[in-house]
Coordinates of C-alpha atoms in Angstrom, one line a residue:
X1 CA -13.1 -31.2 8.7
X2 CA -15.7 -29.9 6.0
X3 CA -17.2 -26.2 6.3
X4 CA -19.6 -24.4 5.0
X5 CA -17.9 -21.8 3.2
X6 CA -20.8 -19.8 1.7
X7 CA -20.6 -16.9 3.8
X8 CA -22.8 -13.8 4.0
X9 CA -21.4 -10.5 6.5
X10 CA -25.2 -9.4 7.0
X11 CA -26.0 -12.7 8.4
X12 CA -23.0 -12.9 10.5
X13 CA -22.4 -11.5 13.6
X14 CA -18.7 -10.5 14.1
X15 CA -18.4 -12.9 17.0
X16 CA -19.4 -15.3 14.8
X17 CA -17.5 -14.4 11.3
X18 CA -14.4 -14.0 13.1
X19 CA -14.8 -18.0 14.3
X20 CA -16.0 -18.8 11.3
X21 CA -12.7 -17.4 9.6
X22 CA -10.2 -18.6 12.4
X23 CA -11.8 -22.0 11.2
X24 CA -11.1 -21.8 7.1
X25 CA -8.2 -20.5 8.4
X26 CA -6.8 -23.1 10.8
X27 CA -8.5 -25.8 7.7
X28 CA -7.7 -23.9 4.1
X29 CA -4.7 -22.3 4.7
X30 CA -1.5 -24.6 5.8
X31 CA 1.3 -24.4 2.8
X32 CA 4.3 -25.0 2.5
X33 CA 7.1 -24.9 -0.4
X34 CA 7.1 -28.1 -2.4
X35 CA 4.2 -30.4 -2.2
X36 CA 4.7 -30.0 2.0
X37 CA 4.2 -27.5 4.6
X38 CA 4.0 -26.7 7.9
X39 CA 0.1 -26.3 9.4
X40 CA -0.7 -24.4 12.6
X41 CA -0.3 -27.5 14.3
X42 CA 3.1 -28.0 12.5
X43 CA 2.0 -30.9 10.3
X44 CA 2.6 -31.6 6.7
X45 CA -0.3 -31.2 4.0
X46 CA 0.1 -31.8 0.9
X47 CA 0.1 -28.5 -1.7
X48 CA -0.5 -28.8 -5.2
X49 CA 0.4 -26.6 -7.5
X50 CA -2.4 -25.0 -9.7
X51 CA -1.2 -21.9 -11.8
X52 CA -0.5 -22.0 -15.2
X53 CA 1.0 -18.9 -15.7
X54 CA 1.9 -18.6 -19.9
X55 CA 5.0 -17.2 -21.4
X56 CA 6.1 -13.6 -21.4
X57 CA 5.4 -11.7 -24.7
X58 CA 8.0 -9.2 -23.3
X59 CA 5.2 -6.3 -23.8
X60 CA 6.5 -2.7 -22.8
X61 CA 3.7 0.4 -22.2
X62 CA 3.8 3.5 -24.0
X63 CA 2.2 5.5 -22.5
X64 CA 3.1 10.1 -22.9
X65 CA 4.3 12.5 -21.6
X66 CA 1.6 15.4 -20.5
X67 CA 1.7 18.9 -19.6
X68 CA 2.3 19.2 -16.2
X69 CA 1.9 23.6 -16.2
X70 CA -2.2 23.6 -17.2
X71 CA -3.9 26.2 -15.2
X72 CA -7.4 24.8 -15.7
X73 CA -11.6 25.9 -14.9
X74 CA -10.9 23.7 -11.6
X75 CA -7.5 23.3 -11.1
X76 CA -3.7 24.5 -11.9
X77 CA -1.0 21.5 -12.8
X78 CA 1.7 20.7 -9.9
X79 CA 4.3 23.0 -12.5
X80 CA 2.1 25.8 -11.9
X81 CA 2.7 25.8 -8.7
X82 CA 6.4 24.2 -8.6
X83 CA 7.4 27.3 -10.1
X84 CA 7.6 28.9 -7.4
X85 CA 7.5 26.5 -4.6
X86 CA 10.7 25.0 -6.3
X87 CA 13.7 27.4 -5.2
X88 CA 16.8 28.0 -4.5
X89 CA 16.4 29.1 -1.9
X90 CA 14.6 26.7 0.4
X91 CA 17.7 25.6 1.9
X92 CA 18.5 24.0 5.7
X93 CA 21.3 22.8 6.5
X94 CA 22.0 19.1 7.5
X95 CA 24.3 17.5 10.6
X96 CA 27.2 17.3 8.4
X97 CA 29.3 20.9 8.6
X98 CA 28.8 23.1 5.8
X99 CA 26.3 20.8 3.5
X100 CA 22.5 21.6 2.9
X101 CA 20.1 20.3 1.7
X102 CA 17.5 21.5 -0.6
X103 CA 13.5 21.3 0.3
X104 CA 11.2 22.8 -2.7
X105 CA 7.6 21.1 -2.5
X106 CA 7.2 19.8 -6.3
X107 CA 11.0 18.2 -6.4
X108 CA 10.5 15.9 -2.9
X109 CA 6.9 15.0 -4.1
X110 CA 7.1 14.3 -8.0
X111 CA 9.1 10.7 -7.4
X112 CA 6.5 10.2 -4.2
X113 CA 3.8 7.4 -5.4
X114 CA 1.3 10.0 -4.6
X115 CA 3.1 11.9 -7.7
X116 CA 3.1 9.2 -9.7
X117 CA -0.4 7.2 -8.6
X118 CA -1.3 8.0 -12.4
X119 CA 1.2 6.3 -13.6
X120 CA 1.5 3.3 -11.4
X121 CA 1.9 0.2 -13.7
X122 CA 1.0 -2.4 -11.0
X123 CA -2.3 0.0 -10.7
X124 CA -2.9 -0.4 -14.7
X125 CA -2.6 -4.0 -14.7
X126 CA -4.9 -4.8 -11.3
X127 CA -7.6 -3.1 -13.4
X128 CA -7.2 -4.4 -16.6
X129 CA -7.3 -7.6 -15.0
X130 CA -10.5 -6.7 -13.4
X131 CA -12.1 -5.0 -16.1
X132 CA -10.4 -8.7 -17.8
X133 CA -12.3 -10.7 -15.3
X134 CA -16.0 -8.8 -14.5
X135 CA -16.3 -6.5 -17.9
X136 CA -20.3 -5.7 -17.3
X137 CA -18.9 -3.7 -14.1
X138 CA -16.6 -1.9 -16.9
X139 CA -18.6 2.3 -15.7
X140 CA -17.9 0.9 -11.9
X141 CA -14.6 -0.2 -11.8
X142 CA -13.4 3.2 -13.9
X143 CA -14.9 5.2 -11.1
X144 CA -14.3 2.9 -8.0
X145 CA -10.1 2.9 -9.4
X146 CA -9.7 6.3 -10.7
X147 CA -11.0 8.2 -7.9
X148 CA -8.3 8.6 -5.9
X149 CA -5.4 7.4 -8.9
X150 CA -6.5 10.0 -11.1
X151 CA -8.5 12.5 -8.6
X152 CA -8.5 16.1 -10.8
X153 CA -9.6 14.0 -13.7
X154 CA -12.3 13.0 -11.9
X155 CA -13.7 15.8 -10.4
X156 CA -13.4 17.2 -13.3
X157 CA -15.4 15.1 -15.5
X158 CA -17.5 15.1 -12.6
X159 CA -17.6 18.9 -12.9
X160 CA -17.8 19.2 -16.4
X161 CA -20.1 16.2 -17.3
X162 CA -17.2 14.4 -19.5
X163 CA -16.2 10.7 -19.8
X164 CA -13.2 9.0 -18.0
X165 CA -12.4 5.7 -18.1
X166 CA -8.5 4.2 -17.8
X167 CA -8.6 2.4 -21.5
X168 CA -10.3 3.0 -24.3
X169 CA -13.9 1.4 -24.9
X170 CA -14.7 -0.4 -27.7
X171 CA -17.5 -1.9 -29.9
X172 CA -18.8 -5.1 -30.0
X173 CA -16.6 -6.0 -33.0
X174 CA -13.7 -5.2 -30.4
X175 CA -12.0 -2.9 -32.6
X176 CA -13.4 0.4 -33.4
X177 CA -13.1 2.8 -30.4
X178 CA -16.6 4.3 -28.9
X179 CA -14.7 6.2 -26.0
X180 CA -11.2 6.4 -25.2
X181 CA -9.4 5.5 -21.9
X182 CA -6.5 7.5 -20.6
X183 CA -4.1 5.4 -22.0
X184 CA -4.3 5.7 -24.8
X185 CA -4.3 9.9 -24.9
X186 CA -1.9 12.3 -25.0
X187 CA -1.3 16.0 -24.1
X188 CA -3.3 17.7 -26.1
X189 CA -6.4 16.1 -24.1
X190 CA -7.4 18.0 -20.6
X191 CA -9.0 15.6 -19.2
X192 CA -5.4 12.9 -19.5
X193 CA -3.5 16.4 -18.6
X194 CA -5.6 16.5 -15.1
X195 CA -4.8 12.5 -14.9
X196 CA -1.3 12.0 -14.8
X197 CA -0.5 14.7 -12.9
X198 CA -1.7 11.7 -10.2
X199 CA -2.4 12.6 -6.0
X200 CA -1.7 16.7 -6.5
X201 CA -1.5 20.1 -5.0
X202 CA -4.3 21.9 -6.2
X203 CA -6.8 18.0 -5.0
X204 CA -5.0 18.2 -1.4
X205 CA -5.3 21.9 -1.2
X206 CA -7.9 22.7 -1.8
X207 CA -10.3 19.7 -0.9
X208 CA -12.8 21.1 1.3
X209 CA -13.0 20.2 5.0
X210 CA -16.8 20.4 5.5
X211 CA -17.9 16.2 5.4
X212 CA -14.1 15.4 6.6
X213 CA -14.0 12.4 9.2
X214 CA -17.6 11.4 8.2
X215 CA -18.0 8.2 6.1
X216 CA -19.1 9.9 3.2
X217 CA -15.9 11.9 2.4
X218 CA -13.9 8.1 2.9
X219 CA -13.4 5.6 -0.3
X220 CA -12.7 8.7 -2.3
X221 CA -15.6 11.0 -1.1
X222 CA -13.4 14.1 -0.6
X223 CA -15.3 17.1 -1.9
X224 CA -13.3 20.0 -4.1
X225 CA -16.4 23.2 -3.8
X226 CA -14.0 25.6 -5.5
X227 CA -14.8 29.2 -5.6
X228 CA -17.3 30.7 -3.0
X229 CA -18.2 33.1 -5.1
X230 CA -18.3 32.6 -9.0
X231 CA -15.0 34.4 -9.6
X232 CA -12.4 31.4 -10.6
X233 CA -10.1 33.9 -8.8
X234 CA -11.4 32.8 -5.1
X235 CA -10.7 29.4 -5.3
X236 CA -9.3 28.1 -1.9
X237 CA -5.3 27.2 -1.4
X238 CA -6.0 26.1 1.8
X239 CA -2.4 25.7 4.4
X240 CA -0.9 25.3 6.9
X241 CA 0.0 29.3 7.7
X242 CA -2.8 32.1 8.9
X243 CA -1.0 34.9 7.3
X244 CA -0.2 33.4 3.5
X245 CA 1.0 35.6 0.4
X246 CA -2.6 35.7 -0.6
X247 CA -2.2 38.5 -3.4
X248 CA 1.2 37.1 -5.2
X249 CA -0.8 33.6 -5.0
X250 CA -3.1 35.2 -6.3
X251 CA -1.8 36.9 -9.2
X252 CA 0.4 33.7 -10.0
X253 CA -1.9 31.2 -10.2
X254 CA -5.2 32.8 -10.3
X255 CA -5.8 30.7 -6.1
X256 CA -7.1 32.5 -3.3
X257 CA -4.0 31.1 -0.8
X258 CA -5.7 30.8 2.9
X259 CA -5.5 28.9 6.0
X260 CA -6.7 25.4 6.0
X261 CA -5.6 23.4 8.9
X262 CA -8.0 20.2 7.5
X263 CA -5.8 19.6 5.1
X264 CA -3.0 18.3 8.4
X265 CA -5.0 16.2 10.0
X266 CA -5.4 12.6 9.8
X267 CA -8.8 12.6 8.1
X268 CA -8.2 14.4 4.8
X269 CA -5.3 11.2 4.3
X270 CA -8.6 9.2 5.1
X271 CA -10.5 10.3 2.3
X272 CA -8.9 7.7 0.1
X273 CA -6.3 5.2 2.9
X274 CA -10.2 4.3 4.1
X275 CA -11.6 2.5 0.5
X276 CA -14.4 0.4 1.6
X277 CA -15.5 -1.7 -1.3
X278 CA -19.2 -3.4 -2.5
X279 CA -18.1 -6.6 -2.5
X280 CA -19.8 -8.8 -5.7
X281 CA -19.8 -12.6 -6.3
X282 CA -17.6 -14.6 -8.3
X283 CA -20.4 -14.6 -11.0
X284 CA -19.8 -10.7 -10.4
X285 CA -23.5 -10.1 -9.2
X286 CA -23.6 -7.4 -6.6
X287 CA -24.0 -8.8 -2.9
X288 CA -26.9 -7.3 -1.4
X289 CA -25.4 -5.4 1.9
X290 CA -21.5 -6.5 1.9
X291 CA -19.5 -3.8 2.7
X292 CA -16.0 -5.0 2.5
X293 CA -13.6 -3.1 4.7
X294 CA -9.7 -3.7 1.8
X295 CA -8.2 -0.5 3.3
X296 CA -8.9 1.1 6.7
X297 CA -5.7 3.0 7.7
X298 CA -7.8 5.3 9.2
X299 CA -9.4 3.2 11.2
X300 CA -6.4 1.1 12.5
X301 CA -5.0 4.6 13.2
X302 CA -7.3 5.7 15.0
X303 CA -7.5 2.6 17.3
X304 CA -4.1 3.2 18.2
X305 CA -1.8 4.9 20.4
X306 CA -1.0 7.8 17.7
X307 CA -4.5 8.5 17.2
X308 CA -5.6 12.4 18.4
X309 CA -4.9 12.5 22.5
X310 CA -3.4 9.2 23.0
X311 CA 0.2 8.6 24.4
X312 CA 1.9 8.6 21.3
X313 CA -0.1 11.3 19.5
X314 CA 0.6 11.6 15.2
X315 CA -0.8 12.6 12.1
X316 CA -0.1 10.7 9.5
X317 CA 1.5 13.5 8.0
X318 CA 3.7 13.9 10.8
X319 CA 5.2 10.5 9.7
X320 CA 5.2 11.2 5.9
X321 CA 5.5 14.1 5.9
X322 CA 7.6 14.9 8.9
X323 CA 8.4 18.6 10.4
X324 CA 11.4 21.0 9.4
X325 CA 13.4 21.2 12.8
X326 CA 14.4 24.7 10.8
X327 CA 12.8 27.8 9.8
X328 CA 12.4 28.1 5.8
X329 CA 11.6 29.7 2.8
X330 CA 9.2 27.6 1.2
X331 CA 8.5 29.6 -2.6
X332 CA 10.2 32.0 -4.4
X333 CA 10.5 35.6 -3.4
X334 CA 9.3 34.4 0.3
X335 CA 9.9 37.5 2.6
X336 CA 10.0 35.2 5.0
X337 CA 11.0 31.4 6.7
X338 CA 8.3 29.7 7.6
X339 CA 8.6 28.2 11.0
X340 CA 7.2 23.7 11.5
X341 CA 7.4 23.2 7.8
X342 CA 5.9 20.1 6.6
X343 CA 8.6 18.1 3.7
X344 CA 6.2 17.0 1.0
X345 CA 8.3 13.4 0.1
X346 CA 4.9 11.8 1.2
X347 CA 7.5 9.5 2.4
X348 CA 6.3 5.6 1.9
X349 CA 7.6 1.7 1.4
X350 CA 6.6 0.6 -2.6
X351 CA 10.4 1.2 -3.4
X352 CA 9.8 -1.7 -5.6
X353 CA 7.7 0.4 -8.0
X354 CA 9.3 2.9 -7.5
X355 CA 12.7 1.5 -9.3
X356 CA 10.7 0.7 -12.5
X357 CA 9.5 4.4 -12.4
X358 CA 13.1 4.8 -12.6
X359 CA 14.2 2.5 -14.4
X360 CA 11.4 2.4 -17.3
X361 CA 10.2 6.5 -17.2
X362 CA 10.5 6.6 -20.8
X363 CA 7.7 4.2 -21.3
X364 CA 5.9 4.9 -18.4
X365 CA 5.4 9.3 -20.0
X366 CA 7.3 10.3 -16.7
X367 CA 9.8 13.6 -17.8
X368 CA 13.1 12.7 -17.5
X369 CA 15.7 13.7 -14.7
X370 CA 13.6 13.1 -11.8
X371 CA 15.9 11.9 -8.9
X372 CA 14.2 8.2 -7.7
X373 CA 17.7 7.1 -6.3
X374 CA 17.1 9.8 -3.4
X375 CA 13.7 8.6 -2.9
X376 CA 14.0 5.2 -3.2
X377 CA 17.2 6.0 -0.5
X378 CA 14.5 7.7 2.0
X379 CA 11.6 5.4 2.1
X380 CA 14.2 2.9 2.5
X381 CA 15.6 4.4 5.8
X382 CA 12.0 5.3 6.5
X383 CA 11.1 1.7 6.2
X384 CA 13.8 1.0 8.6
X385 CA 11.6 3.0 11.3
X386 CA 8.2 1.2 11.4
X387 CA 9.0 -2.4 13.1
X388 CA 11.5 -3.5 15.4
X389 CA 12.6 -6.7 16.3
X390 CA 14.9 -8.8 19.3
X391 CA 14.9 -12.3 20.8
X392 CA 15.2 -13.6 23.3
X393 CA 15.2 -17.5 24.5
X394 CA 16.9 -20.3 26.5
X395 CA 19.5 -22.1 24.4
X396 CA 20.1 -25.5 23.7
X397 CA 17.8 -27.4 26.2
X398 CA 17.6 -31.2 25.5
X399 CA 19.0 -31.2 22.3
X400 CA 16.6 -28.7 21.5
X401 CA 17.4 -24.6 20.3
X402 CA 14.8 -22.6 22.0
X403 CA 14.5 -19.4 21.2
X404 CA 11.8 -16.2 20.3
X405 CA 11.7 -13.5 18.3
X406 CA 9.4 -10.7 19.5
X407 CA 8.4 -8.2 16.6
X408 CA 7.2 -4.5 17.7
X409 CA 5.6 -2.6 15.5
X410 CA 6.0 1.2 15.5
X411 CA 3.6 2.8 12.5
X412 CA 0.0 4.1 13.9
X413 CA -2.0 1.6 11.7
X414 CA -1.0 -1.9 10.8
X415 CA 2.1 -3.1 8.9
X416 CA 1.9 -3.7 6.6
X417 CA -1.1 -1.7 5.7
X418 CA -3.7 -0.6 2.5
X419 CA -3.6 -3.0 -0.5
X420 CA -3.5 -7.2 0.2
X421 CA -0.9 -7.0 -2.2
X422 CA 1.5 -6.7 0.1
X423 CA 3.2 -8.5 3.4
X424 CA 6.2 -8.0 5.8
X425 CA 7.8 -11.6 7.1
X426 CA 10.8 -13.0 9.1
X427 CA 13.3 -14.6 8.0
X428 CA 15.4 -16.4 10.7
X429 CA 18.8 -18.0 10.2
X430 CA 20.6 -20.9 13.2
X431 CA 24.3 -21.3 12.6
X432 CA 26.5 -23.3 14.6
X433 CA 29.8 -22.8 15.8
X434 CA 31.9 -23.1 12.6
X435 CA 30.0 -21.0 10.9
X436 CA 27.7 -23.7 8.8
X437 CA 24.6 -22.3 7.8
X438 CA 21.7 -25.8 9.8
X439 CA 18.1 -23.7 9.8
X440 CA 16.8 -21.1 8.1
X441 CA 12.9 -19.7 7.4
X442 CA 11.7 -17.7 5.5
X443 CA 14.2 -17.2 3.0
X444 CA 14.0 -15.1 -0.3
X445 CA 14.9 -16.3 -3.5
X446 CA 16.2 -14.1 -6.7
X447 CA 12.8 -14.0 -8.3
X448 CA 10.4 -13.0 -5.3
X449 CA 9.6 -16.2 -4.0
X450 CA 9.9 -17.2 -0.3
X451 CA 11.3 -20.2 0.3
X452 CA 8.1 -22.5 2.9
X453 CA 5.4 -19.7 2.3
X454 CA 2.2 -21.9 0.4
X455 CA 1.0 -19.2 -1.7
X456 CA 3.9 -19.3 -3.5
X457 CA 3.0 -22.9 -4.6
X458 CA 0.1 -22.0 -5.3
X459 CA -1.9 -18.8 -4.9
X460 CA -4.9 -20.3 -3.9
X461 CA -3.5 -21.4 -1.0
X462 CA -1.6 -19.3 2.0
X463 CA 0.4 -19.0 4.7
X464 CA -1.3 -19.5 8.2
X465 CA 0.1 -17.6 11.6
X466 CA 2.5 -19.7 13.4
X467 CA 2.7 -19.1 16.7
X468 CA 5.0 -22.1 17.3
X469 CA 7.8 -22.9 14.1
X470 CA 9.7 -25.9 14.0
X471 CA 10.4 -26.3 10.5
X472 CA 11.8 -24.9 7.3
X473 CA 8.6 -25.0 5.6
X474 CA 7.2 -23.0 7.8
X475 CA 7.3 -19.2 7.5
X476 CA 6.1 -16.2 9.8
X477 CA 4.5 -14.2 7.0
X478 CA 2.3 -11.1 8.2
X479 CA -0.2 -10.7 5.9
X480 CA -3.9 -9.6 4.5
X481 CA -5.6 -12.9 3.0
X482 CA -9.5 -12.1 1.4
X483 CA -12.0 -14.2 0.6
X484 CA -14.7 -14.4 -1.8
X485 CA -18.6 -15.3 -1.8
X486 CA -17.5 -19.3 -2.2
X487 CA -14.9 -18.8 1.3
X488 CA -12.5 -19.0 -1.4
X489 CA -8.9 -17.1 -1.8
X490 CA -9.2 -14.2 -4.1
X491 CA -6.9 -12.0 -5.6
X492 CA -9.5 -9.8 -6.9
X493 CA -11.0 -6.6 -5.0
X494 CA -13.9 -6.5 -6.1
X495 CA -14.9 -10.3 -5.4
X496 CA -13.4 -10.0 -1.3
X497 CA -15.9 -9.7 0.8
X498 CA -14.2 -11.2 4.1
X499 CA -10.7 -12.0 5.4
X500 CA -9.7 -16.0 4.9
X501 CA -6.5 -14.5 7.7
X502 CA -4.7 -11.1 8.4
X503 CA -2.4 -11.2 11.2
X504 CA -1.0 -8.0 10.4
X505 CA 1.3 -6.0 12.8
X506 CA -1.3 -4.2 15.0
X507 CA -0.5 -1.0 15.8
X508 CA 0.6 0.0 19.4
X509 CA -3.4 0.4 21.4
X510 CA -4.8 -1.8 19.1
X511 CA -6.5 -4.6 21.3
X512 CA -8.1 -7.1 19.4
X513 CA -10.5 -8.5 21.9
X514 CA -12.1 -5.0 22.4
X515 CA -12.2 -4.3 18.6
X516 CA -13.7 -7.7 18.4
X517 CA -16.8 -6.6 20.4
X518 CA -17.2 -3.5 18.9
X519 CA -20.4 -3.1 17.1
X520 CA -19.4 -0.1 15.5
X521 CA -16.9 -1.0 13.6
X522 CA -17.0 -3.1 10.0
X523 CA -17.0 -7.0 10.9
X524 CA -14.9 -7.1 8.3
X525 CA -11.9 -4.8 10.9
X526 CA -10.1 -7.4 13.2
X527 CA -7.8 -9.7 13.6
X528 CA -8.4 -13.1 11.6
X529 CA -7.2 -16.8 11.2
X530 CA -4.9 -18.0 13.5
X531 CA -3.6 -15.1 15.1
X532 CA -7.0 -14.3 16.8
X533 CA -6.3 -16.8 19.4
X534 CA -2.5 -15.9 20.3
X535 CA -2.2 -14.9 23.3
X536 CA 0.8 -12.8 21.9
X537 CA -0.7 -11.1 19.1
X538 CA -1.8 -8.1 20.3
X539 CA -1.8 -3.9 20.3
X540 CA 1.4 -3.9 18.2
X541 CA 3.6 -6.9 18.8
X542 CA 4.0 -10.7 17.9
X543 CA 6.7 -13.3 19.8
X544 CA 7.0 -16.5 17.5
X545 CA 8.8 -19.3 19.4
X546 CA 11.5 -21.2 17.6
X547 CA 12.1 -24.8 18.4
X548 CA 15.3 -26.2 16.6
X549 CA 16.5 -29.8 16.5
X550 CA 20.4 -29.1 17.1
X551 CA 21.4 -32.4 19.1
X552 CA 24.5 -31.1 20.4
X553 CA 24.8 -28.8 22.9
X554 CA 27.4 -26.2 21.4
X555 CA 27.3 -21.7 20.5
X556 CA 24.9 -21.3 17.9
X557 CA 24.1 -17.6 16.3
X558 CA 20.6 -16.5 16.1
X559 CA 19.5 -13.9 12.7
X560 CA 16.4 -13.0 12.4
X561 CA 15.2 -10.3 9.9
X562 CA 12.2 -8.8 9.3
X563 CA 11.7 -8.1 5.9
X564 CA 8.6 -5.9 3.3
X565 CA 7.6 -7.0 -0.4
X566 CA 4.5 -4.6 -0.8
X567 CA 3.7 -7.1 -3.8
X568 CA 4.5 -11.3 -2.8
X569 CA 4.7 -13.5 -5.6
X570 CA 1.8 -15.8 -5.4
X571 CA -0.2 -12.5 -6.1
X572 CA 1.6 -12.0 -9.2
X573 CA 1.9 -15.7 -9.9
X574 CA -2.2 -15.4 -9.9
X575 CA -2.0 -11.9 -12.1
X576 CA 0.4 -13.4 -14.0
X577 CA -2.3 -16.2 -16.0
X578 CA -4.1 -13.5 -17.5
X579 CA -1.0 -12.4 -19.1
X580 CA -2.0 -14.0 -22.7
X581 CA -4.8 -11.4 -22.5
X582 CA -4.4 -8.2 -20.7
X583 CA -1.8 -6.5 -22.5
X584 CA -1.7 -4.9 -19.1
X585 CA -1.0 -7.5 -17.3
X586 CA 2.0 -8.8 -19.2
X587 CA 3.2 -5.4 -19.7
X588 CA 4.0 -5.2 -15.7
X589 CA 5.4 -8.7 -16.5
X590 CA 8.1 -7.4 -18.4
X591 CA 9.4 -4.2 -15.7
X592 CA 8.8 -6.4 -12.7
X593 CA 11.2 -9.8 -14.1
X594 CA 13.9 -6.5 -15.2
X595 CA 14.0 -5.0 -11.9
X596 CA 16.0 -7.3 -9.3
X597 CA 14.5 -5.0 -6.3
X598 CA 12.3 -7.8 -4.8
X599 CA 12.3 -6.8 -0.5
X600 CA 13.1 -4.8 1.7
X601 CA 14.7 -5.2 5.5
X602 CA 13.1 -3.6 8.2
X603 CA 15.3 -4.9 11.3
X604 CA 17.3 -7.2 12.1
X605 CA 18.5 -8.9 15.2
X606 CA 21.8 -10.6 16.4
X607 CA 21.5 -13.0 19.4
X608 CA 25.0 -15.7 20.8
X609 CA 23.2 -18.2 22.6
X610 CA 24.1 -22.4 24.0

């Protein structure tokens, strides 16, 4: 089937766009392992291995440590805050008799991805990749990427009229540094210290609530107004309590503590977790009026049962900053214990990059001694609450083992949500009565590739959404696949202008039909590809039917795992192709290749069938 692949979202209505994306997905994306793959109809297609990955150079970063105890005109560093908010008095009891747990704010935060947003080596590689692809867009790339990954520095340089970029700007000869970048600075530079504090205390707790929830507040549009009087001592430090210790905080760090309930709303998180990108063509030219909803976690929540007023109402903080069920002191010298304190763990699922941060802390300029292992374990347990899996079926019918795997999303957003490097997939095995493995779909290899997945052989392809699986070359992969202005798959954020496939598990309450007909939502928000016409894929749930030829009628053991991968192998293979000329890409590859953790298990189900 020939389909015109030149796509312009400004000339297509939502219904037409979704139909076109379904056709492109059905025709262009099917594939599998090696040279054979399962299409939507179960047929095989040829997949040609295309990625030419250069030999790794084995480079590693050498980032400078920073000073986190700074007290600047606009912001204070995290250690200035944790001087009081890390304390031995912040102990709570645990279910284990006689055992306590410390909930100090700085300690909980410092190993999170929020704290390390500026030192994230994957982010370094992606920004360097985009700059390599589109060097003439250097200013745009730096601004759009740094505003949420190094927000303190972005706010500081905006207010002071200073230059801000991640990497050095070089002269035409490629040798002379015109403007230094964060990557080559050290702790003698105020901008560097602000940047390396990541998404830090004085960013979130100074965020003004006036524009929250509006479109202008998103994509990094948060506002840090500062002192309303001009006196630096009147800079706000918003918190959840109505009667803060005003004089003590003002004396210690020069902030005026006050209640600001807006920082406990999902709208505050939306400032960076709803990201609309002004798309460009493959040639790097702006596409007029094409706004791509690359990250829409807040909008997903708004259209779920977890939104305010919904039957499962919960804010972002409810899950990612869980409230304690016991009172606790929240700082050194606090006169009283506080109820309903929200832990600053910022729970997430990116244990792979956290492991790299732990193993390469010196190279990434992190302070020694941080307890990443505890943070990784917390996130691992948190991830297990995100979905559940069940198995049902008829057993053997006419020589065919028939069963269904049912998946239910338990989060208030899509699973996975956020950047398109992430995927969730089903690993299904069938053992006969002697314990011999007779069928397996979704086996992960040590390098992180998944047997049978098209994109892991050729990163220009993608695994289609499956309703029925009959072959080991078919794997159910929940993910977002983005397309460029030529209608082809792209791994570039800037070049993405629509979704070729988006079958990420929707949250409960997010009806794909209602989304399709809601003109108030972006054209690039919804379900795309074959999942759009899959009747049992909706409202946070999906059922995949497996039909396996077994011949004999005996007892079989069926197991199904739902697994999460923050960095999909095919996506990385495309990134690696730039490693011979982009140092940060090779640096990240070195760390990834020496990190054995590739994914995490969300949930597992087992069923005996006959």
